């Protein structure tokens, strides 16, 4: 029997998305995500936030082009894949709160 991978031990979010992490975590819980899936969502949030810090991107300046760059960069450096599908709930949350704009 094969079990799903354990989410990385990265439950804290630092950087520009840190102020939104707890509310986002609660939202995905309310949507019915399992505890395991909630932690994967938070892990993706932490990774994106770290990348945003390195790239100098603020939440209200985040665009789809930035997300594309993050996904490409992450895939080049890490085995654990993060893509648009995994980031979907976070990106919806950011859009709903006026922090992500359409690509130019």
PDB file of N, CA and C in Angstrom:
ATOM      1  N   UNK A   1       0.844  -1.173   0.000  1.00  0.00           N
ATOM      2  CA  UNK A   1       0.000   0.000   0.000  1.00  0.00           C
ATOM      3  C   UNK A   1       0.893   1.241   0.000  1.00  0.00           C
ATOM      4  N   UNK A   2       0.663   2.144  -0.926  1.00  0.00           N
ATOM      5  CA  UNK A   2       1.459   3.354  -1.041  1.00  0.00           C
ATOM      6  C   UNK A   2       0.719   4.514  -0.401  1.00  0.00           C
ATOM      7  N   UNK A   3       1.403   5.209   0.471  1.00  0.00           N
ATOM      8  CA  UNK A   3       0.778   6.374   1.095  1.00  0.00           C
ATOM      9  C   UNK A   3       1.215   7.629   0.361  1.00  0.00           C
ATOM     10  N   UNK A   4       0.432   8.685   0.507  1.00  0.00           N
ATOM     11  CA  UNK A   4       0.799   9.947  -0.123  1.00  0.00           C
ATOM     12  C   UNK A   4       1.959  10.552   0.644  1.00  0.00           C
ATOM     13  N   UNK A   5       2.779  11.366  -0.034  1.00  0.00           N
ATOM     14  CA  UNK A   5       3.930  11.946   0.643  1.00  0.00           C
ATOM     15  C   UNK A   5       3.500  12.863   1.779  1.00  0.00           C
ATOM     16  N   UNK A   6       4.347  12.931   2.769  1.00  0.00           N
ATOM     17  CA  UNK A   6       4.095  13.804   3.906  1.00  0.00           C
ATOM     18  C   UNK A   6       4.433  15.233   3.510  1.00  0.00           C
ATOM     19  N   UNK A   7       3.584  16.195   3.839  1.00  0.00           N
ATOM     20  CA  UNK A   7       3.917  17.570   3.491  1.00  0.00           C
ATOM     21  C   UNK A   7       5.181  18.006   4.211  1.00  0.00           C
ATOM     22  N   UNK A   8       5.997  18.819   3.567  1.00  0.00           N
ATOM     23  CA  UNK A   8       7.208  19.298   4.219  1.00  0.00           C
ATOM     24  C   UNK A   8       6.871  20.010   5.525  1.00  0.00           C
ATOM     25  N   UNK A   9       7.784  19.947   6.447  1.00  0.00           N
ATOM     26  CA  UNK A   9       7.581  20.588   7.745  1.00  0.00           C
ATOM     27  C   UNK A   9       7.817  22.086   7.607  1.00  0.00           C
ATOM     28  N   UNK A  10       6.890  22.741   6.982  1.00  0.00           N
ATOM     29  CA  UNK A  10       7.012  24.173   6.739  1.00  0.00           C
ATOM     30  C   UNK A  10       5.656  24.800   7.019  1.00  0.00           C
ATOM     31  N   UNK A  11       5.295  24.793   8.278  1.00  0.00           N
ATOM     32  CA  UNK A  11       3.958  25.263   8.627  1.00  0.00           C
ATOM     33  C   UNK A  11       3.910  26.760   8.849  1.00  0.00           C
ATOM     34  N   UNK A  12       5.051  27.391   8.936  1.00  0.00           N
ATOM     35  CA  UNK A  12       5.093  28.837   9.126  1.00  0.00           C
ATOM     36  C   UNK A  12       5.413  29.506   7.805  1.00  0.00           C
ATOM     37  N   UNK A  13       4.792  30.617   7.583  1.00  0.00           N
ATOM     38  CA  UNK A  13       5.026  31.379   6.366  1.00  0.00           C
ATOM     39  C   UNK A  13       5.718  32.677   6.761  1.00  0.00           C
ATOM     40  N   UNK A  14       6.847  32.952   6.126  1.00  0.00           N
ATOM     41  CA  UNK A  14       7.568  34.205   6.328  1.00  0.00           C
ATOM     42  C   UNK A  14       7.484  35.010   5.036  1.00  0.00           C
ATOM     43  N   UNK A  15       7.830  36.266   5.101  1.00  0.00           N
ATOM     44  CA  UNK A  15       7.842  37.084   3.896  1.00  0.00           C
ATOM     45  C   UNK A  15       6.530  37.785   3.652  1.00  0.00           C
ATOM     46  N   UNK A  16       6.326  38.210   2.416  1.00  0.00           N
ATOM     47  CA  UNK A  16       5.177  39.065   2.110  1.00  0.00           C
ATOM     48  C   UNK A  16       3.811  38.416   2.280  1.00  0.00           C
ATOM     49  N   UNK A  17       3.731  37.100   2.250  1.00  0.00           N
ATOM     50  CA  UNK A  17       2.430  36.435   2.423  1.00  0.00           C
ATOM     51  C   UNK A  17       2.159  36.042   3.868  1.00  0.00           C
ATOM     52  N   UNK A  18       3.123  36.270   4.758  1.00  0.00           N
ATOM     53  CA  UNK A  18       2.961  35.904   6.162  1.00  0.00           C
ATOM     54  C   UNK A  18       1.708  36.501   6.806  1.00  0.00           C
ATOM     55  N   UNK A  19       1.384  37.785   6.548  1.00  0.00           N
ATOM     56  CA  UNK A  19       0.199  38.350   7.199  1.00  0.00           C
ATOM     57  C   UNK A  19      -1.123  37.689   6.780  1.00  0.00           C
ATOM     58  N   UNK A  20      -1.109  36.954   5.684  1.00  0.00           N
ATOM     59  CA  UNK A  20      -2.331  36.350   5.143  1.00  0.00           C
ATOM     60  C   UNK A  20      -2.411  34.847   5.406  1.00  0.00           C
ATOM     61  N   UNK A  21      -1.337  34.267   5.909  1.00  0.00           N
ATOM     62  CA  UNK A  21      -1.233  32.809   6.012  1.00  0.00           C
ATOM     63  C   UNK A  21      -2.285  32.196   6.931  1.00  0.00           C
ATOM     64  N   UNK A  22      -2.492  32.774   8.106  1.00  0.00           N
ATOM     65  CA  UNK A  22      -3.456  32.182   9.041  1.00  0.00           C
ATOM     66  C   UNK A  22      -4.879  32.226   8.495  1.00  0.00           C
ATOM     67  N   UNK A  23      -5.259  33.352   7.904  1.00  0.00           N
ATOM     68  CA  UNK A  23      -6.608  33.467   7.337  1.00  0.00           C
ATOM     69  C   UNK A  23      -6.773  32.526   6.151  1.00  0.00           C
ATOM     70  N   UNK A  24      -5.730  32.377   5.340  1.00  0.00           N
ATOM     71  CA  UNK A  24      -5.790  31.449   4.212  1.00  0.00           C
ATOM     72  C   UNK A  24      -5.908  30.013   4.713  1.00  0.00           C
ATOM     73  N   UNK A  25      -5.111  29.661   5.720  1.00  0.00           N
ATOM     74  CA  UNK A  25      -5.173  28.316   6.301  1.00  0.00           C
ATOM     75  C   UNK A  25      -6.597  28.025   6.795  1.00  0.00           C
ATOM     76  N   UNK A  26      -7.188  28.987   7.471  1.00  0.00           N
ATOM     77  CA  UNK A  26      -8.548  28.797   7.983  1.00  0.00           C
ATOM     78  C   UNK A  26      -9.551  28.662   6.836  1.00  0.00           C
ATOM     79  N   UNK A  27      -9.364  29.419   5.774  1.00  0.00           N
ATOM     80  CA  UNK A  27     -10.281  29.334   4.643  1.00  0.00           C
ATOM     81  C   UNK A  27     -10.241  27.951   4.010  1.00  0.00           C
ATOM     82  N   UNK A  28      -9.047  27.405   3.782  1.00  0.00           N
ATOM     83  CA  UNK A  28      -9.009  26.086   3.152  1.00  0.00           C
ATOM     84  C   UNK A  28      -9.563  25.012   4.093  1.00  0.00           C
ATOM     85  N   UNK A  29      -9.386  25.201   5.399  1.00  0.00           N
ATOM     86  CA  UNK A  29     -10.034  24.278   6.352  1.00  0.00           C
ATOM     87  C   UNK A  29     -11.545  24.332   6.198  1.00  0.00           C
ATOM     88  N   UNK A  30     -12.076  25.551   6.117  1.00  0.00           N
ATOM     89  CA  UNK A  30     -13.526  25.719   5.979  1.00  0.00           C
ATOM     90  C   UNK A  30     -14.042  25.146   4.668  1.00  0.00           C
ATOM     91  N   UNK A  31     -13.202  25.116   3.652  1.00  0.00           N
ATOM     92  CA  UNK A  31     -13.596  24.530   2.374  1.00  0.00           C
ATOM     93  C   UNK A  31     -13.634  23.004   2.442  1.00  0.00           C
ATOM     94  N   UNK A  32     -13.188  22.442   3.568  1.00  0.00           N
ATOM     95  CA  UNK A  32     -13.259  21.004   3.741  1.00  0.00           C
ATOM     96  C   UNK A  32     -11.990  20.251   3.393  1.00  0.00           C
ATOM     97  N   UNK A  33     -10.889  20.943   3.215  1.00  0.00           N
ATOM     98  CA  UNK A  33      -9.626  20.266   2.938  1.00  0.00           C
ATOM     99  C   UNK A  33      -9.224  19.436   4.161  1.00  0.00           C
ATOM    100  N   UNK A  34      -8.592  18.305   3.928  1.00  0.00           N
ATOM    101  CA  UNK A  34      -8.072  17.505   5.033  1.00  0.00           C
ATOM    102  C   UNK A  34      -6.898  18.251   5.672  1.00  0.00           C
ATOM    103  N   UNK A  35      -6.535  17.854   6.880  1.00  0.00           N
ATOM    104  CA  UNK A  35      -5.392  18.479   7.551  1.00  0.00           C
ATOM    105  C   UNK A  35      -4.136  18.342   6.707  1.00  0.00           C
ATOM    106  N   UNK A  36      -3.965  17.188   6.075  1.00  0.00           N
ATOM    107  CA  UNK A  36      -2.825  16.941   5.196  1.00  0.00           C
ATOM    108  C   UNK A  36      -2.816  17.940   4.029  1.00  0.00           C
ATOM    109  N   UNK A  37      -3.956  18.117   3.396  1.00  0.00           N
ATOM    110  CA  UNK A  37      -4.047  19.038   2.264  1.00  0.00           C
ATOM    111  C   UNK A  37      -3.870  20.485   2.686  1.00  0.00           C
ATOM    112  N   UNK A  38      -4.363  20.825   3.862  1.00  0.00           N
ATOM    113  CA  UNK A  38      -4.164  22.184   4.384  1.00  0.00           C
ATOM    114  C   UNK A  38      -2.677  22.460   4.514  1.00  0.00           C
ATOM    115  N   UNK A  39      -1.925  21.500   5.050  1.00  0.00           N
ATOM    116  CA  UNK A  39      -0.482  21.710   5.217  1.00  0.00           C
ATOM    117  C   UNK A  39       0.236  21.829   3.878  1.00  0.00           C
ATOM    118  N   UNK A  40      -0.218  21.085   2.879  1.00  0.00           N
ATOM    119  CA  UNK A  40       0.369  21.239   1.541  1.00  0.00           C
ATOM    120  C   UNK A  40       0.078  22.636   0.998  1.00  0.00           C
ATOM    121  N   UNK A  41      -1.117  23.147   1.231  1.00  0.00           N
ATOM    122  CA  UNK A  41      -1.451  24.498   0.782  1.00  0.00           C
ATOM    123  C   UNK A  41      -0.563  25.529   1.477  1.00  0.00           C
ATOM    124  N   UNK A  42      -0.355  25.355   2.767  1.00  0.00           N
ATOM    125  CA  UNK A  42       0.485  26.290   3.515  1.00  0.00           C
ATOM    126  C   UNK A  42       1.933  26.186   3.043  1.00  0.00           C
ATOM    127  N   UNK A  43       2.381  24.969   2.752  1.00  0.00           N
ATOM    128  CA  UNK A  43       3.731  24.791   2.233  1.00  0.00           C
ATOM    129  C   UNK A  43       3.907  25.551   0.912  1.00  0.00           C
ATOM    130  N   UNK A  44       2.939  25.435   0.015  1.00  0.00           N
ATOM    131  CA  UNK A  44       3.009  26.183  -1.244  1.00  0.00           C
ATOM    132  C   UNK A  44       3.013  27.682  -1.015  1.00  0.00           C
ATOM    133  N   UNK A  45       2.247  28.122  -0.047  1.00  0.00           N
ATOM    134  CA  UNK A  45       2.210  29.544   0.306  1.00  0.00           C
ATOM    135  C   UNK A  45       3.580  29.998   0.800  1.00  0.00           C
ATOM    136  N   UNK A  46       4.203  29.183   1.651  1.00  0.00           N
ATOM    137  CA  UNK A  46       5.524  29.520   2.179  1.00  0.00           C
ATOM    138  C   UNK A  46       6.562  29.601   1.070  1.00  0.00           C
ATOM    139  N   UNK A  47       6.516  28.659   0.148  1.00  0.00           N
ATOM    140  CA  UNK A  47       7.480  28.655  -0.963  1.00  0.00           C
ATOM    141  C   UNK A  47       7.286  29.880  -1.854  1.00  0.00           C
ATOM    142  N   UNK A  48       6.027  30.195  -2.202  1.00  0.00           N
ATOM    143  CA  UNK A  48       5.774  31.369  -3.030  1.00  0.00           C
ATOM    144  C   UNK A  48       6.209  32.632  -2.302  1.00  0.00           C
ATOM    145  N   UNK A  49       5.921  32.716  -1.026  1.00  0.00           N
ATOM    146  CA  UNK A  49       6.292  33.894  -0.249  1.00  0.00           C
ATOM    147  C   UNK A  49       7.811  34.066  -0.209  1.00  0.00           C
ATOM    148  N   UNK A  50       8.529  32.956  -0.055  1.00  0.00           N
ATOM    149  CA  UNK A  50       9.995  33.017  -0.067  1.00  0.00           C
ATOM    150  C   UNK A  50      10.489  33.530  -1.418  1.00  0.00           C
ATOM    151  N   UNK A  51       9.916  33.012  -2.491  1.00  0.00           N
ATOM    152  CA  UNK A  51      10.303  33.448  -3.833  1.00  0.00           C
ATOM    153  C   UNK A  51       9.986  34.933  -4.018  1.00  0.00           C
ATOM    154  N   UNK A  52       8.827  35.361  -3.536  1.00  0.00           N
ATOM    155  CA  UNK A  52       8.457  36.779  -3.665  1.00  0.00           C
ATOM    156  C   UNK A  52       9.464  37.670  -2.949  1.00  0.00           C
ATOM    157  N   UNK A  53       9.934  37.235  -1.786  1.00  0.00           N
ATOM    158  CA  UNK A  53      10.955  38.000  -1.055  1.00  0.00           C
ATOM    159  C   UNK A  53      12.203  38.126  -1.908  1.00  0.00           C
ATOM    160  N   UNK A  54      12.660  37.017  -2.455  1.00  0.00           N
ATOM    161  CA  UNK A  54      13.873  37.005  -3.276  1.00  0.00           C
ATOM    162  C   UNK A  54      13.711  37.848  -4.541  1.00  0.00           C
ATOM    163  N   UNK A  55      12.498  37.859  -5.112  1.00  0.00           N
ATOM    164  CA  UNK A  55      12.238  38.595  -6.353  1.00  0.00           C
ATOM    165  C   UNK A  55      11.805  40.040  -6.100  1.00  0.00           C
ATOM    166  N   UNK A  56      11.569  40.389  -4.847  1.00  0.00           N
ATOM    167  CA  UNK A  56      11.140  41.745  -4.525  1.00  0.00           C
ATOM    168  C   UNK A  56       9.714  42.051  -4.946  1.00  0.00           C
ATOM    169  N   UNK A  57       8.852  41.052  -4.881  1.00  0.00           N
ATOM    170  CA  UNK A  57       7.452  41.204  -5.295  1.00  0.00           C
ATOM    171  C   UNK A  57       6.564  41.320  -4.063  1.00  0.00           C
ATOM    172  N   UNK A  58       5.775  42.371  -4.006  1.00  0.00           N
ATOM    173  CA  UNK A  58       4.800  42.545  -2.917  1.00  0.00           C
ATOM    174  C   UNK A  58       3.490  41.868  -3.302  1.00  0.00           C
ATOM    175  N   UNK A  59       2.664  41.497  -2.316  1.00  0.00           N
ATOM    176  CA  UNK A  59       1.403  40.820  -2.637  1.00  0.00           C
ATOM    177  C   UNK A  59       0.502  41.615  -3.586  1.00  0.00           C
ATOM    178  N   UNK A  60       0.446  42.922  -3.415  1.00  0.00           N
ATOM    179  CA  UNK A  60      -0.433  43.702  -4.290  1.00  0.00           C
ATOM    180  C   UNK A  60       0.164  43.932  -5.673  1.00  0.00           C
ATOM    181  N   UNK A  61       1.406  43.507  -5.887  1.00  0.00           N
ATOM    182  CA  UNK A  61       2.037  43.599  -7.201  1.00  0.00           C
ATOM    183  C   UNK A  61       2.121  42.248  -7.906  1.00  0.00           C
ATOM    184  N   UNK A  62       1.704  41.180  -7.241  1.00  0.00           N
ATOM    185  CA  UNK A  62       1.812  39.834  -7.798  1.00  0.00           C
ATOM    186  C   UNK A  62       0.920  39.692  -9.023  1.00  0.00           C
ATOM    187  N   UNK A  63       1.494  39.178 -10.095  1.00  0.00           N
ATOM    188  CA  UNK A  63       0.748  38.948 -11.341  1.00  0.00           C
ATOM    189  C   UNK A  63       0.860  37.484 -11.746  1.00  0.00           C
ATOM    190  N   UNK A  64       0.081  37.093 -12.726  1.00  0.00           N
ATOM    191  CA  UNK A  64       0.174  35.739 -13.262  1.00  0.00           C
ATOM    192  C   UNK A  64       1.559  35.491 -13.848  1.00  0.00           C
ATOM    193  N   UNK A  65       2.166  36.507 -14.423  1.00  0.00           N
ATOM    194  CA  UNK A  65       3.522  36.364 -14.964  1.00  0.00           C
ATOM    195  C   UNK A  65       4.514  36.032 -13.846  1.00  0.00           C
ATOM    196  N   UNK A  66       4.340  36.649 -12.677  1.00  0.00           N
ATOM    197  CA  UNK A  66       5.199  36.312 -11.540  1.00  0.00           C
ATOM    198  C   UNK A  66       4.998  34.858 -11.130  1.00  0.00           C
ATOM    199  N   UNK A  67       3.751  34.425 -11.102  1.00  0.00           N
ATOM    200  CA  UNK A  67       3.462  33.039 -10.711  1.00  0.00           C
ATOM    201  C   UNK A  67       4.096  32.080 -11.712  1.00  0.00           C
ATOM    202  N   UNK A  68       4.002  32.388 -12.997  1.00  0.00           N
ATOM    203  CA  UNK A  68       4.662  31.560 -14.015  1.00  0.00           C
ATOM    204  C   UNK A  68       6.165  31.472 -13.746  1.00  0.00           C
ATOM    205  N   UNK A  69       6.780  32.604 -13.437  1.00  0.00           N
ATOM    206  CA  UNK A  69       8.220  32.627 -13.159  1.00  0.00           C
ATOM    207  C   UNK A  69       8.537  31.790 -11.921  1.00  0.00           C
ATOM    208  N   UNK A  70       7.718  31.909 -10.895  1.00  0.00           N
ATOM    209  CA  UNK A  70       7.916  31.120  -9.680  1.00  0.00           C
ATOM    210  C   UNK A  70       7.828  29.626  -9.983  1.00  0.00           C
ATOM    211  N   UNK A  71       6.791  29.225 -10.715  1.00  0.00           N
ATOM    212  CA  UNK A  71       6.601  27.806 -11.030  1.00  0.00           C
ATOM    213  C   UNK A  71       7.806  27.276 -11.807  1.00  0.00           C
ATOM    214  N   UNK A  72       8.255  28.024 -12.805  1.00  0.00           N
ATOM    215  CA  UNK A  72       9.428  27.604 -13.592  1.00  0.00           C
ATOM    216  C   UNK A  72      10.664  27.482 -12.703  1.00  0.00           C
ATOM    217  N   UNK A  73      10.898  28.498 -11.883  1.00  0.00           N
ATOM    218  CA  UNK A  73      12.066  28.500 -11.007  1.00  0.00           C
ATOM    219  C   UNK A  73      12.009  27.336 -10.017  1.00  0.00           C
ATOM    220  N   UNK A  74      10.860  27.127  -9.432  1.00  0.00           N
ATOM    221  CA  UNK A  74      10.720  26.052  -8.448  1.00  0.00           C
ATOM    222  C   UNK A  74      10.996  24.698  -9.082  1.00  0.00           C
ATOM    223  N   UNK A  75      10.492  24.477 -10.270  1.00  0.00           N
ATOM    224  CA  UNK A  75      10.687  23.187 -10.940  1.00  0.00           C
ATOM    225  C   UNK A  75      12.152  22.934 -11.282  1.00  0.00           C
ATOM    226  N   UNK A  76      12.915  23.994 -11.476  1.00  0.00           N
ATOM    227  CA  UNK A  76      14.337  23.835 -11.789  1.00  0.00           C
ATOM    228  C   UNK A  76      15.156  23.466 -10.554  1.00  0.00           C
ATOM    229  N   UNK A  77      14.675  23.811  -9.372  1.00  0.00           N
ATOM    230  CA  UNK A  77      15.493  23.662  -8.172  1.00  0.00           C
ATOM    231  C   UNK A  77      14.996  22.641  -7.159  1.00  0.00           C
ATOM    232  N   UNK A  78      13.761  22.186  -7.275  1.00  0.00           N
ATOM    233  CA  UNK A  78      13.190  21.316  -6.253  1.00  0.00           C
ATOM    234  C   UNK A  78      12.501  20.111  -6.874  1.00  0.00           C
ATOM    235  N   UNK A  79      12.541  18.995  -6.166  1.00  0.00           N
ATOM    236  CA  UNK A  79      11.872  17.785  -6.640  1.00  0.00           C
ATOM    237  C   UNK A  79      10.362  17.881  -6.479  1.00  0.00           C
ATOM    238  N   UNK A  80       9.908  18.505  -5.385  1.00  0.00           N
ATOM    239  CA  UNK A  80       8.475  18.603  -5.111  1.00  0.00           C
ATOM    240  C   UNK A  80       7.862  19.665  -6.026  1.00  0.00           C
ATOM    241  N   UNK A  81       6.986  19.248  -6.893  1.00  0.00           N
ATOM    242  CA  UNK A  81       6.427  20.147  -7.906  1.00  0.00           C
ATOM    243  C   UNK A  81       5.341  21.034  -7.318  1.00  0.00           C
ATOM    244  N   UNK A  82       5.422  22.298  -7.656  1.00  0.00           N
ATOM    245  CA  UNK A  82       4.349  23.245  -7.364  1.00  0.00           C
ATOM    246  C   UNK A  82       3.913  23.804  -8.702  1.00  0.00           C
ATOM    247  N   UNK A  83       2.631  23.749  -8.968  1.00  0.00           N
ATOM    248  CA  UNK A  83       2.113  24.279 -10.208  1.00  0.00           C
ATOM    249  C   UNK A  83       0.866  25.112  -9.957  1.00  0.00           C
ATOM    250  N   UNK A  84       0.264  25.553 -11.042  1.00  0.00           N
ATOM    251  CA  UNK A  84      -0.930  26.380 -10.953  1.00  0.00           C
ATOM    252  C   UNK A  84      -2.041  25.683 -10.189  1.00  0.00           C
ATOM    253  N   UNK A  85      -2.172  24.380 -10.371  1.00  0.00           N
ATOM    254  CA  UNK A  85      -3.261  23.657  -9.708  1.00  0.00           C
ATOM    255  C   UNK A  85      -3.092  23.695  -8.187  1.00  0.00           C
ATOM    256  N   UNK A  86      -1.899  23.412  -7.712  1.00  0.00           N
ATOM    257  CA  UNK A  86      -1.665  23.444  -6.265  1.00  0.00           C
ATOM    258  C   UNK A  86      -1.830  24.855  -5.721  1.00  0.00           C
ATOM    259  N   UNK A  87      -1.422  25.857  -6.492  1.00  0.00           N
ATOM    260  CA  UNK A  87      -1.511  27.243  -6.033  1.00  0.00           C
ATOM    261  C   UNK A  87      -2.899  27.844  -6.200  1.00  0.00           C
ATOM    262  N   UNK A  88      -3.783  27.144  -6.891  1.00  0.00           N
ATOM    263  CA  UNK A  88      -5.107  27.685  -7.200  1.00  0.00           C
ATOM    264  C   UNK A  88      -5.855  28.277  -6.022  1.00  0.00           C
ATOM    265  N   UNK A  89      -6.007  27.531  -4.913  1.00  0.00           N
ATOM    266  CA  UNK A  89      -6.731  28.106  -3.772  1.00  0.00           C
ATOM    267  C   UNK A  89      -6.077  29.375  -3.224  1.00  0.00           C
ATOM    268  N   UNK A  90      -4.745  29.385  -3.169  1.00  0.00           N
ATOM    269  CA  UNK A  90      -4.044  30.578  -2.689  1.00  0.00           C
ATOM    270  C   UNK A  90      -4.247  31.748  -3.641  1.00  0.00           C
ATOM    271  N   UNK A  91      -4.113  31.495  -4.932  1.00  0.00           N
ATOM    272  CA  UNK A  91      -4.273  32.573  -5.903  1.00  0.00           C
ATOM    273  C   UNK A  91      -5.699  33.108  -5.893  1.00  0.00           C
ATOM    274  N   UNK A  92      -6.675  32.233  -5.735  1.00  0.00           N
ATOM    275  CA  UNK A  92      -8.064  32.689  -5.603  1.00  0.00           C
ATOM    276  C   UNK A  92      -8.215  33.563  -4.363  1.00  0.00           C
ATOM    277  N   UNK A  93      -7.609  33.137  -3.258  1.00  0.00           N
ATOM    278  CA  UNK A  93      -7.663  33.916  -2.025  1.00  0.00           C
ATOM    279  C   UNK A  93      -7.056  35.307  -2.252  1.00  0.00           C
ATOM    280  N   UNK A  94      -5.895  35.357  -2.870  1.00  0.00           N
ATOM    281  CA  UNK A  94      -5.242  36.648  -3.111  1.00  0.00           C
ATOM    282  C   UNK A  94      -6.080  37.541  -4.025  1.00  0.00           C
ATOM    283  N   UNK A  95      -6.644  36.952  -5.076  1.00  0.00           N
ATOM    284  CA  UNK A  95      -7.510  37.740  -5.980  1.00  0.00           C
ATOM    285  C   UNK A  95      -8.733  38.266  -5.231  1.00  0.00           C
ATOM    286  N   UNK A  96      -9.342  37.408  -4.428  1.00  0.00           N
ATOM    287  CA  UNK A  96     -10.532  37.805  -3.686  1.00  0.00           C
ATOM    288  C   UNK A  96     -10.258  38.947  -2.711  1.00  0.00           C
ATOM    289  N   UNK A  97      -9.011  39.062  -2.284  1.00  0.00           N
ATOM    290  CA  UNK A  97      -8.626  40.108  -1.345  1.00  0.00           C
ATOM    291  C   UNK A  97      -7.868  41.246  -2.033  1.00  0.00           C
ATOM    292  N   UNK A  98      -7.957  41.314  -3.370  1.00  0.00           N
ATOM    293  CA  UNK A  98      -7.407  42.421  -4.136  1.00  0.00           C
ATOM    294  C   UNK A  98      -5.885  42.479  -4.177  1.00  0.00           C
ATOM    295  N   UNK A  99      -5.233  41.330  -4.003  1.00  0.00           N
ATOM    296  CA  UNK A  99      -3.776  41.369  -3.955  1.00  0.00           C
ATOM    297  C   UNK A  99      -3.087  40.821  -5.184  1.00  0.00           C
ATOM    298  N   UNK A 100      -3.790  40.259  -6.106  1.00  0.00           N
ATOM    299  CA  UNK A 100      -3.166  39.719  -7.314  1.00  0.00           C
ATOM    300  C   UNK A 100      -3.857  40.318  -8.505  1.00  0.00           C
ATOM    301  N   UNK A 101      -3.058  40.788  -9.432  1.00  0.00           N
ATOM    302  CA  UNK A 101      -3.610  41.424 -10.622  1.00  0.00           C
ATOM    303  C   UNK A 101      -3.377  40.536 -11.838  1.00  0.00           C
ATOM    304  N   UNK A 102      -4.075  40.838 -12.913  1.00  0.00           N
ATOM    305  CA  UNK A 102      -3.884  40.107 -14.164  1.00  0.00           C
ATOM    306  C   UNK A 102      -2.531  40.465 -14.755  1.00  0.00           C
ATOM    307  N   UNK A 103      -2.003  39.555 -15.559  1.00  0.00           N
ATOM    308  CA  UNK A 103      -0.717  39.818 -16.208  1.00  0.00           C
ATOM    309  C   UNK A 103      -0.840  40.966 -17.191  1.00  0.00           C
ATOM    310  N   UNK A 104       0.259  41.676 -17.300  1.00  0.00           N
ATOM    311  CA  UNK A 104       0.299  42.789 -18.248  1.00  0.00           C
ATOM    312  C   UNK A 104       0.665  42.295 -19.621  1.00  0.00           C
TER     313      UNK A 104
END
